[in-house]
């Protein structure tokens, strides 16, 4: 499908391409929806094999940001940028200067941030050329502990829904991937009295978690462990035809993006009476945290954490929608986001007809 046909089919507002002849920057910014506010989404730097692959990624990620921001109750839309290049070898001051100037041409319709392959240092360069950047050094800081806190609150909501009480004390939780988020999640769970089992490809990661009191299991065993909660905190696509049959958990709730290989795997989980906490609701804490850099008074950690804590209520609302409408939890999360956008659009039409 061509770019314009994809935009039409999935309701994208704008896709902008940029080539800078000085630095060699090749970048794409995709803006999916700005009904709720400017489109916030990170800039990913990746050695894409083709422009098509980069575009597909930008479009997919931008749309995901619309849903995440809407579900988190933020007044932000969804967008994403990609830079085609190898972050280990192709970075330069000129490249990020060009990217900053490119962002500036959109006059605030798109706000950029860190993502895979980009760092706070890169954001600091971009900041010299546009106001529309967050995730700077010395501001909201490392998002991972905050994402982990949101995931912890999501687990409490799941426990409340399934077991009737939110306490995680004594619950058995299996965490797949104890990297940035998984480590902080393990820490909070252990402090709350949960029994935590962890697996990771790297022993330095599991050793770090073991020092906290977590029990280490082989990577391949995560799906076969009988447990209360399975927490995917590594890569996407882990819930698939093979693993869904193996899972022996009551709840799937983790930070990884795109946990379901395909939408139909949500139904398969439901058929096995496993509660699925939609990933973009569970892992919205990092986005909430960085969005507080845009608050009028500047970033305030306490306020950001208070908002992240509300992931608990958002998730219970998702479960309620699913129950009332007889739909799956993943679909219910989509409906929650879409309805917030639809209502805002209608009110914009009434009260801001010229906007
Ligand atoms: P990370 O790279 O620091 O950690 C991921 C860990 O998973 C690594 O330690 C890796 O070795 C391990 N891993 C990979 N494949 C594995 C496998 N098959 N079995 C066991 N372990 C495996 O990443 P992160 O920042 O902790 O993010 C984790 C997930 O959460 C990612 O999917 C990310 O997109 C998502 N996420 C993160 C944030 C954040 O604030 N960091 C925010 C939103 C979503």
CSV table of N, CA and C and ligand atoms in Angstrom, one decimal, residues 68 143-144 147 176-182 199-202 205 219 233-236 255-257 283 286, ligand 1:
chain,number,residue,atom,x,y,z
A,68,UNK,N,-2.0,5.3,23.4
A,68,UNK,CA,-1.4,5.3,24.8
A,68,UNK,C,-1.7,6.6,25.4
A,143,UNK,N,13.2,7.0,32.7
A,143,UNK,CA,11.7,6.6,32.8
A,143,UNK,C,11.5,5.2,33.3
A,144,UNK,N,12.5,4.4,33.3
A,144,UNK,CA,12.3,3.0,33.7
A,144,UNK,C,11.7,2.7,35.1
A,147,UNK,N,8.1,3.6,34.8
A,147,UNK,CA,7.3,2.6,34.0
A,147,UNK,C,7.1,1.4,34.9
A,176,UNK,N,9.8,-12.0,32.8
A,176,UNK,CA,10.6,-12.4,31.7
A,176,UNK,C,11.4,-11.1,31.3
A,177,UNK,N,12.7,-11.0,31.6
A,177,UNK,CA,13.5,-9.9,31.2
A,177,UNK,C,13.6,-8.9,32.4
A,178,UNK,N,14.8,-8.9,33.0
A,178,UNK,CA,15.1,-8.0,34.1
A,178,UNK,C,16.1,-7.0,33.7
A,179,UNK,N,15.7,-6.2,32.6
A,179,UNK,CA,16.6,-5.1,32.2
A,179,UNK,C,16.2,-3.9,33.0
A,180,UNK,N,16.1,-2.7,32.3
A,180,UNK,CA,15.7,-1.5,33.0
A,180,UNK,C,14.4,-1.5,33.8
A,181,UNK,N,13.4,-1.9,33.1
A,181,UNK,CA,12.1,-1.9,33.8
A,181,UNK,C,11.9,-3.2,34.7
A,182,UNK,N,12.3,-4.3,34.2
A,182,UNK,CA,12.1,-5.6,35.0
A,182,UNK,C,12.8,-5.5,36.3
A,199,UNK,N,13.8,-14.4,34.7
A,199,UNK,CA,14.7,-15.0,33.7
A,199,UNK,C,15.2,-13.9,32.8
A,200,UNK,N,16.4,-14.1,32.3
A,200,UNK,CA,17.0,-13.1,31.3
A,200,UNK,C,18.1,-13.8,30.5
A,201,UNK,N,18.3,-13.3,29.4
A,201,UNK,CA,19.4,-13.9,28.5
A,201,UNK,C,20.8,-13.6,29.1
A,202,UNK,N,20.9,-12.6,29.9
A,202,UNK,CA,22.2,-12.2,30.5
A,202,UNK,C,22.3,-12.5,31.9
A,205,UNK,N,22.3,-9.6,34.5
A,205,UNK,CA,21.0,-9.1,34.8
A,205,UNK,C,20.3,-9.9,35.9
A,219,UNK,N,15.4,-19.2,30.9
A,219,UNK,CA,14.5,-18.4,30.0
A,219,UNK,C,13.4,-19.2,29.5
A,233,UNK,N,8.5,-8.5,30.2
A,233,UNK,CA,9.3,-7.2,30.3
A,233,UNK,C,10.5,-7.3,29.4
A,234,UNK,N,10.4,-8.1,28.3
A,234,UNK,CA,11.5,-8.2,27.4
A,234,UNK,C,11.1,-7.6,26.0
A,235,UNK,N,10.7,-8.5,25.2
A,235,UNK,CA,10.4,-8.1,23.8
A,235,UNK,C,8.9,-8.3,23.5
A,236,UNK,N,8.5,-7.9,22.3
A,236,UNK,CA,7.1,-8.1,21.9
A,236,UNK,C,6.9,-9.5,21.3
A,255,UNK,N,5.5,-4.9,31.1
A,255,UNK,CA,5.8,-3.7,30.4
A,255,UNK,C,6.1,-3.7,28.9
A,256,UNK,N,6.4,-4.9,28.4
A,256,UNK,CA,6.8,-5.0,27.0
A,256,UNK,C,5.7,-4.5,26.1
A,257,UNK,N,6.2,-3.8,25.0
A,257,UNK,CA,5.3,-3.3,24.0
A,257,UNK,C,4.8,-4.5,23.1
A,283,UNK,N,2.1,0.0,30.5
A,283,UNK,CA,3.5,0.6,30.4
A,283,UNK,C,3.4,2.1,30.1
A,286,UNK,N,6.0,5.6,31.7
A,286,UNK,CA,7.2,6.4,31.1
A,286,UNK,C,6.7,7.6,30.3
B,1,LIG,P1,15.9,-3.5,28.4
B,1,LIG,O1,16.5,-3.8,27.1
B,1,LIG,O2,16.6,-2.8,29.4
B,1,LIG,O3,15.5,-4.9,29.1
B,1,LIG,C1,15.0,-6.0,28.4
B,1,LIG,C2,15.6,-7.3,29.0
B,1,LIG,O4,15.0,-8.4,28.4
B,1,LIG,C3,17.1,-7.4,28.7
B,1,LIG,O5,17.8,-7.6,29.9
B,1,LIG,C4,17.2,-8.6,27.8
B,1,LIG,O6,18.4,-9.3,28.0
B,1,LIG,C5,16.0,-9.4,28.2
B,1,LIG,N1,15.5,-10.4,27.2
B,1,LIG,C6,15.4,-10.2,25.9
B,1,LIG,N2,14.9,-11.4,25.4
B,1,LIG,C7,14.6,-12.2,26.4
B,1,LIG,C8,14.1,-13.5,26.5
B,1,LIG,N3,13.7,-14.2,25.4
B,1,LIG,N4,14.0,-14.1,27.7
B,1,LIG,C9,14.4,-13.4,28.8
B,1,LIG,N5,14.9,-12.2,28.8
B,1,LIG,C10,15.0,-11.6,27.6
B,1,LIG,O7,14.5,-2.9,28.1
B,1,LIG,P2,13.5,-2.1,29.1
B,1,LIG,O8,13.8,-0.6,29.0
B,1,LIG,O9,13.6,-2.7,30.5
B,1,LIG,O10,12.1,-2.3,28.5
B,1,LIG,C11,11.5,-3.6,28.6
B,1,LIG,C12,10.2,-3.6,27.7
B,1,LIG,O11,9.3,-2.6,28.2
B,1,LIG,C13,10.5,-3.3,26.3
B,1,LIG,O12,9.6,-4.1,25.5
B,1,LIG,C14,10.2,-1.8,26.1
B,1,LIG,O13,9.7,-1.5,24.8
B,1,LIG,C15,9.0,-1.7,27.1
B,1,LIG,N6,8.9,-0.3,27.7
B,1,LIG,C16,9.9,0.2,28.4
B,1,LIG,C17,9.7,1.5,28.9
B,1,LIG,C18,10.8,2.2,29.7
B,1,LIG,O14,10.5,3.2,30.4
B,1,LIG,N7,12.0,1.7,29.7
B,1,LIG,C19,8.5,2.2,28.7
B,1,LIG,C20,7.5,1.6,28.0
B,1,LIG,C21,7.7,0.3,27.5
